[in-house]
């Protein structure tokens, strides 16, 4: 890269405001006047000095120019001493005026045809742009094409000939520096995402099989997994371990002959599989077979599948076709696919295509002009900027249409802004209103105002967008971040009243009572996910003095609470067979031994798996467990009198939603037997402390019930 020696610096910080920094070792930082001219022109315009401020090592001049400068043209700033410096693009790029002038609502990327390919790039601050092509024949040298600037700072070039499987990048000239970057809109990439690839997506088309009817978000049962976790175990029975194709394999079995992989998930009764990131990410070297592991929260290219899960990562078609084959296989089992998307940050800001193509635009900066870090990884994506928002919406719709994705889980959604999330919901609804949108609504320290963050506190402004309910999580199991803290399911009566509220969808059971959410479709109920310790590993700490059998009962109780609460239930893969990561609380790049789904463990704990599979069937069998609005919850759900810590909720007059007119669910987290009284009627048992089934196993002869220690019961009546 060319080194630029500037005696002083000048920045365009607003459409007509220029900031000039004169070092104090350069004429004492003093200049009585400044002028500006276009490069290769002799016409000078005098700047008005509005303010002069001494800094530690320089003097800052804030100047105004009456005429409007043309962004994309090169200018020189001249001081009273006759020295000149180039006018660099500064904070102007983060102004509303810049957004308004350069917002482009058209298509971007590469557009392949057998006899030509069109390339379009948004780079309004660039003064020159070149397309770099790398032929498939490696004996040929690189080819360069100058691109033409057109409307809204979009650069175009049409290259004749068949460019299929060519790799390409853009070279962008900004602030007198050439920067190289892959296309942010790339649909496939080379090894490790170094270059974008030209492919014909028409050659990868598949027909989506019909899926079961899906009426409302609360009908979902989400199962979160990672492609490598799901397939890599030595006894998974899966041939293509660690790959898209492995996750697509059907009829695979464990050593005991019972299903594993996708067939197992289908048997479990799951409606939606949520895969950890499958778009191109950093952290794994795709150039070699490797045991490297990463969750995938290091996004490089948002519209291209990752190569580490492909059997042929050097082939730009393979990763696309194999991912589509996996999604198709999931659909053939009547299961929908949720994609974990990470639009809140990039892997390394300085190396990202966004920063190299339009420096300073796509990321938030603090009041000192430094990149903000609400994500904790060094950068926050500026979703509120018009072209940032457009990119996210374009990307979501690309995955929705091209890969036939059925839902999106937004990582650190609280970094994004409300308007962007609602625009995503609107765009998705125009295609398919049944698409699920859920996200992590954590309130993070990023430089947008509190009322604009897509976080839980602003849920009323985010209708039909689900939020991971940390109140549910910490109420049921205790604090995620303090392993010693026990939740309601582990016998802590301090969480008793909160447990009632979260069981009811966190909507506030009284009309005068404000809940955490306006609607149960906003509450994603969970006690375990890929993040932090598994539930079993937390129990190993907070219930260390208890036997493994007792801990298993506590674990089951917490999981049943997830499955029978109002809202959207979410399970971490392997939770149903007491998944352990050997005490590791942050396994984002740990070994397979830590992260893999242990299919031997699934076989060993088959009784628990069967019990929870039947609880899932019970939930799916009756709509009263799946109300989609607070009105129905408040009308039909109430809590029965019971001695603490027992909770009994009563679903009354619900025959229009299923086979049963009345349903009672009891939870007893205590270490002793508890007696509860039942409302009048003939009560049948669907689930007790031993077994569960959608068909009643017995009827109760008395109007009282003895609840064994640490158990859940489901009773029904016609």
mmCIF file with all atom_site columns, N, CA, C and O in Angstrom, residues 20 62 103 107 126 142 261 302 338 354 356 398 408 433 437 456 466 501 504 697 713-714:
data_model
loop_
_atom_site.group_PDB
_atom_site.id
_atom_site.type_symbol
_atom_site.label_atom_id
_atom_site.label_alt_id
_atom_site.label_comp_id
_atom_site.label_asym_id
_atom_site.label_entity_id
_atom_site.label_seq_id
_atom_site.pdbx_PDB_ins_code
_atom_site.Cartn_x
_atom_site.Cartn_y
_atom_site.Cartn_z
_atom_site.occupancy
_atom_site.B_iso_or_equiv
_atom_site.pdbx_formal_charge
_atom_site.auth_seq_id
_atom_site.auth_comp_id
_atom_site.auth_asym_id
_atom_site.auth_atom_id
_atom_site.pdbx_PDB_model_num
ATOM 1  N N  . UNK A 1 20  ? -9.821  20.826  9.642   1.00 0.00 ? 20  UNK A N  1
ATOM 2  C CA . UNK A 1 20  ? -8.400  20.816  9.272   1.00 0.00 ? 20  UNK A CA 1
ATOM 3  C C  . UNK A 1 20  ? -7.567  20.697  10.541  1.00 0.00 ? 20  UNK A C  1
ATOM 4  O O  . UNK A 1 20  ? -7.802  21.410  11.521  1.00 0.00 ? 20  UNK A O  1
ATOM 5  N N  . UNK A 1 62  ? -12.188 24.475  12.260  1.00 0.00 ? 62  UNK A N  1
ATOM 6  C CA . UNK A 1 62  ? -13.470 24.107  11.674  1.00 0.00 ? 62  UNK A CA 1
ATOM 7  C C  . UNK A 1 62  ? -13.837 25.174  10.651  1.00 0.00 ? 62  UNK A C  1
ATOM 8  O O  . UNK A 1 62  ? -13.970 26.356  10.996  1.00 0.00 ? 62  UNK A O  1
ATOM 9  N N  . UNK A 1 103 ? -28.615 7.219   -0.983  1.00 0.00 ? 103 UNK A N  1
ATOM 10 C CA . UNK A 1 103 ? -29.368 5.964   -0.836  1.00 0.00 ? 103 UNK A CA 1
ATOM 11 C C  . UNK A 1 103 ? -29.757 5.429   -2.209  1.00 0.00 ? 103 UNK A C  1
ATOM 12 O O  . UNK A 1 103 ? -30.301 6.141   -3.050  1.00 0.00 ? 103 UNK A O  1
ATOM 13 N N  . UNK A 1 107 ? -30.604 -3.144  -7.290  1.00 0.00 ? 107 UNK A N  1
ATOM 14 C CA . UNK A 1 107 ? -29.863 -4.379  -7.060  1.00 0.00 ? 107 UNK A CA 1
ATOM 15 C C  . UNK A 1 107 ? -28.365 -4.117  -7.092  1.00 0.00 ? 107 UNK A C  1
ATOM 16 O O  . UNK A 1 107 ? -27.878 -3.276  -7.848  1.00 0.00 ? 107 UNK A O  1
ATOM 17 N N  . UNK A 1 126 ? -15.729 6.770   -3.378  1.00 0.00 ? 126 UNK A N  1
ATOM 18 C CA . UNK A 1 126 ? -14.580 6.400   -4.202  1.00 0.00 ? 126 UNK A CA 1
ATOM 19 C C  . UNK A 1 126 ? -14.435 7.368   -5.374  1.00 0.00 ? 126 UNK A C  1
ATOM 20 O O  . UNK A 1 126 ? -15.424 7.852   -5.934  1.00 0.00 ? 126 UNK A O  1
ATOM 21 N N  . UNK A 1 142 ? -4.330  -12.109 -13.873 1.00 0.00 ? 142 UNK A N  1
ATOM 22 C CA . UNK A 1 142 ? -5.495  -11.339 -13.443 1.00 0.00 ? 142 UNK A CA 1
ATOM 23 C C  . UNK A 1 142 ? -5.914  -10.361 -14.536 1.00 0.00 ? 142 UNK A C  1
ATOM 24 O O  . UNK A 1 142 ? -5.089  -9.881  -15.315 1.00 0.00 ? 142 UNK A O  1
ATOM 25 N N  . UNK A 1 261 ? -29.281 -37.919 14.393  1.00 0.00 ? 261 UNK A N  1
ATOM 26 C CA . UNK A 1 261 ? -29.307 -36.878 13.382  1.00 0.00 ? 261 UNK A CA 1
ATOM 27 C C  . UNK A 1 261 ? -30.696 -36.371 13.061  1.00 0.00 ? 261 UNK A C  1
ATOM 28 O O  . UNK A 1 261 ? -31.565 -36.241 13.927  1.00 0.00 ? 261 UNK A O  1
ATOM 29 N N  . UNK A 1 302 ? -22.072 -12.417 4.139   1.00 0.00 ? 302 UNK A N  1
ATOM 30 C CA . UNK A 1 302 ? -23.379 -12.698 4.715   1.00 0.00 ? 302 UNK A CA 1
ATOM 31 C C  . UNK A 1 302 ? -24.300 -13.473 3.783   1.00 0.00 ? 302 UNK A C  1
ATOM 32 O O  . UNK A 1 302 ? -25.279 -14.060 4.238   1.00 0.00 ? 302 UNK A O  1
ATOM 33 N N  . UNK A 1 338 ? -34.555 -22.575 10.663  1.00 0.00 ? 338 UNK A N  1
ATOM 34 C CA . UNK A 1 338 ? -34.254 -21.226 11.140  1.00 0.00 ? 338 UNK A CA 1
ATOM 35 C C  . UNK A 1 338 ? -32.755 -20.999 10.982  1.00 0.00 ? 338 UNK A C  1
ATOM 36 O O  . UNK A 1 338 ? -31.946 -21.833 11.386  1.00 0.00 ? 338 UNK A O  1
ATOM 37 N N  . UNK A 1 354 ? -17.122 -4.133  3.846   1.00 0.00 ? 354 UNK A N  1
ATOM 38 C CA . UNK A 1 354 ? -17.858 -2.892  4.117   1.00 0.00 ? 354 UNK A CA 1
ATOM 39 C C  . UNK A 1 354 ? -16.904 -1.728  4.389   1.00 0.00 ? 354 UNK A C  1
ATOM 40 O O  . UNK A 1 354 ? -17.046 -0.639  3.833   1.00 0.00 ? 354 UNK A O  1
ATOM 41 N N  . UNK A 1 356 ? -13.667 -1.464  3.741   1.00 0.00 ? 356 UNK A N  1
ATOM 42 C CA . UNK A 1 356 ? -12.718 -1.174  2.674   1.00 0.00 ? 356 UNK A CA 1
ATOM 43 C C  . UNK A 1 356 ? -13.371 -0.496  1.480   1.00 0.00 ? 356 UNK A C  1
ATOM 44 O O  . UNK A 1 356 ? -12.722 0.268   0.762   1.00 0.00 ? 356 UNK A O  1
ATOM 45 N N  . UNK A 1 398 ? -32.800 -12.524 0.432   1.00 0.00 ? 398 UNK A N  1
ATOM 46 C CA . UNK A 1 398 ? -32.034 -13.452 -0.408  1.00 0.00 ? 398 UNK A CA 1
ATOM 47 C C  . UNK A 1 398 ? -32.104 -14.861 0.149   1.00 0.00 ? 398 UNK A C  1
ATOM 48 O O  . UNK A 1 398 ? -32.411 -15.821 -0.572  1.00 0.00 ? 398 UNK A O  1
ATOM 49 N N  . UNK A 1 408 ? -35.573 -16.723 11.064  1.00 0.00 ? 408 UNK A N  1
ATOM 50 C CA . UNK A 1 408 ? -34.288 -16.090 11.327  1.00 0.00 ? 408 UNK A CA 1
ATOM 51 C C  . UNK A 1 408 ? -34.153 -15.808 12.818  1.00 0.00 ? 408 UNK A C  1
ATOM 52 O O  . UNK A 1 408 ? -35.067 -15.278 13.444  1.00 0.00 ? 408 UNK A O  1
ATOM 53 N N  . UNK A 1 433 ? -45.944 -14.665 5.676   1.00 0.00 ? 433 UNK A N  1
ATOM 54 C CA . UNK A 1 433 ? -46.134 -14.206 7.063   1.00 0.00 ? 433 UNK A CA 1
ATOM 55 C C  . UNK A 1 433 ? -45.831 -15.264 8.126   1.00 0.00 ? 433 UNK A C  1
ATOM 56 O O  . UNK A 1 433 ? -45.701 -14.926 9.295   1.00 0.00 ? 433 UNK A O  1
ATOM 57 N N  . UNK A 1 437 ? -39.390 -14.786 13.171  1.00 0.00 ? 437 UNK A N  1
ATOM 58 C CA . UNK A 1 437 ? -38.275 -13.876 13.458  1.00 0.00 ? 437 UNK A CA 1
ATOM 59 C C  . UNK A 1 437 ? -38.135 -13.789 14.967  1.00 0.00 ? 437 UNK A C  1
ATOM 60 O O  . UNK A 1 437 ? -39.072 -13.391 15.675  1.00 0.00 ? 437 UNK A O  1
ATOM 61 N N  . UNK A 1 456 ? -35.532 -5.890  24.526  1.00 0.00 ? 456 UNK A N  1
ATOM 62 C CA . UNK A 1 456 ? -36.731 -6.343  25.226  1.00 0.00 ? 456 UNK A CA 1
ATOM 63 C C  . UNK A 1 456 ? -37.519 -5.176  25.795  1.00 0.00 ? 456 UNK A C  1
ATOM 64 O O  . UNK A 1 456 ? -38.750 -5.170  25.746  1.00 0.00 ? 456 UNK A O  1
ATOM 65 N N  . UNK A 1 466 ? -40.073 -12.340 18.119  1.00 0.00 ? 466 UNK A N  1
ATOM 66 C CA . UNK A 1 466 ? -39.819 -13.030 19.380  1.00 0.00 ? 466 UNK A CA 1
ATOM 67 C C  . UNK A 1 466 ? -38.500 -12.609 20.000  1.00 0.00 ? 466 UNK A C  1
ATOM 68 O O  . UNK A 1 466 ? -37.539 -12.286 19.297  1.00 0.00 ? 466 UNK A O  1
ATOM 69 N N  . UNK A 1 501 ? -45.562 -16.039 36.484  1.00 0.00 ? 501 UNK A N  1
ATOM 70 C CA . UNK A 1 501 ? -45.657 -15.068 35.396  1.00 0.00 ? 501 UNK A CA 1
ATOM 71 C C  . UNK A 1 501 ? -45.030 -15.596 34.105  1.00 0.00 ? 501 UNK A C  1
ATOM 72 O O  . UNK A 1 501 ? -45.590 -15.421 33.015  1.00 0.00 ? 501 UNK A O  1
ATOM 73 N N  . UNK A 1 504 ? -47.029 -18.103 32.204  1.00 0.00 ? 504 UNK A N  1
ATOM 74 C CA . UNK A 1 504 ? -48.165 -17.499 31.507  1.00 0.00 ? 504 UNK A CA 1
ATOM 75 C C  . UNK A 1 504 ? -47.717 -16.617 30.341  1.00 0.00 ? 504 UNK A C  1
ATOM 76 O O  . UNK A 1 504 ? -48.446 -15.718 29.923  1.00 0.00 ? 504 UNK A O  1
ATOM 77 N N  . UNK A 1 697 ? -53.284 -42.315 30.983  1.00 0.00 ? 697 UNK A N  1
ATOM 78 C CA . UNK A 1 697 ? -52.775 -43.577 31.520  1.00 0.00 ? 697 UNK A CA 1
ATOM 79 C C  . UNK A 1 697 ? -53.636 -44.109 32.653  1.00 0.00 ? 697 UNK A C  1
ATOM 80 O O  . UNK A 1 697 ? -53.649 -45.291 32.921  1.00 0.00 ? 697 UNK A O  1
ATOM 81 N N  . UNK A 1 713 ? -46.891 -32.865 36.580  1.00 0.00 ? 713 UNK A N  1
ATOM 82 C CA . UNK A 1 713 ? -48.077 -33.665 36.242  1.00 0.00 ? 713 UNK A CA 1
ATOM 83 C C  . UNK A 1 713 ? -48.911 -32.896 35.229  1.00 0.00 ? 713 UNK A C  1
ATOM 84 O O  . UNK A 1 713 ? -48.998 -31.657 35.283  1.00 0.00 ? 713 UNK A O  1
ATOM 85 N N  . UNK A 1 714 ? -49.535 -33.628 34.321  1.00 0.00 ? 714 UNK A N  1
ATOM 86 C CA . UNK A 1 714 ? -50.527 -33.052 33.413  1.00 0.00 ? 714 UNK A CA 1
ATOM 87 C C  . UNK A 1 714 ? -51.810 -33.849 33.551  1.00 0.00 ? 714 UNK A C  1
ATOM 88 O O  . UNK A 1 714 ? -51.811 -35.067 33.326  1.00 0.00 ? 714 UNK A O  1
#
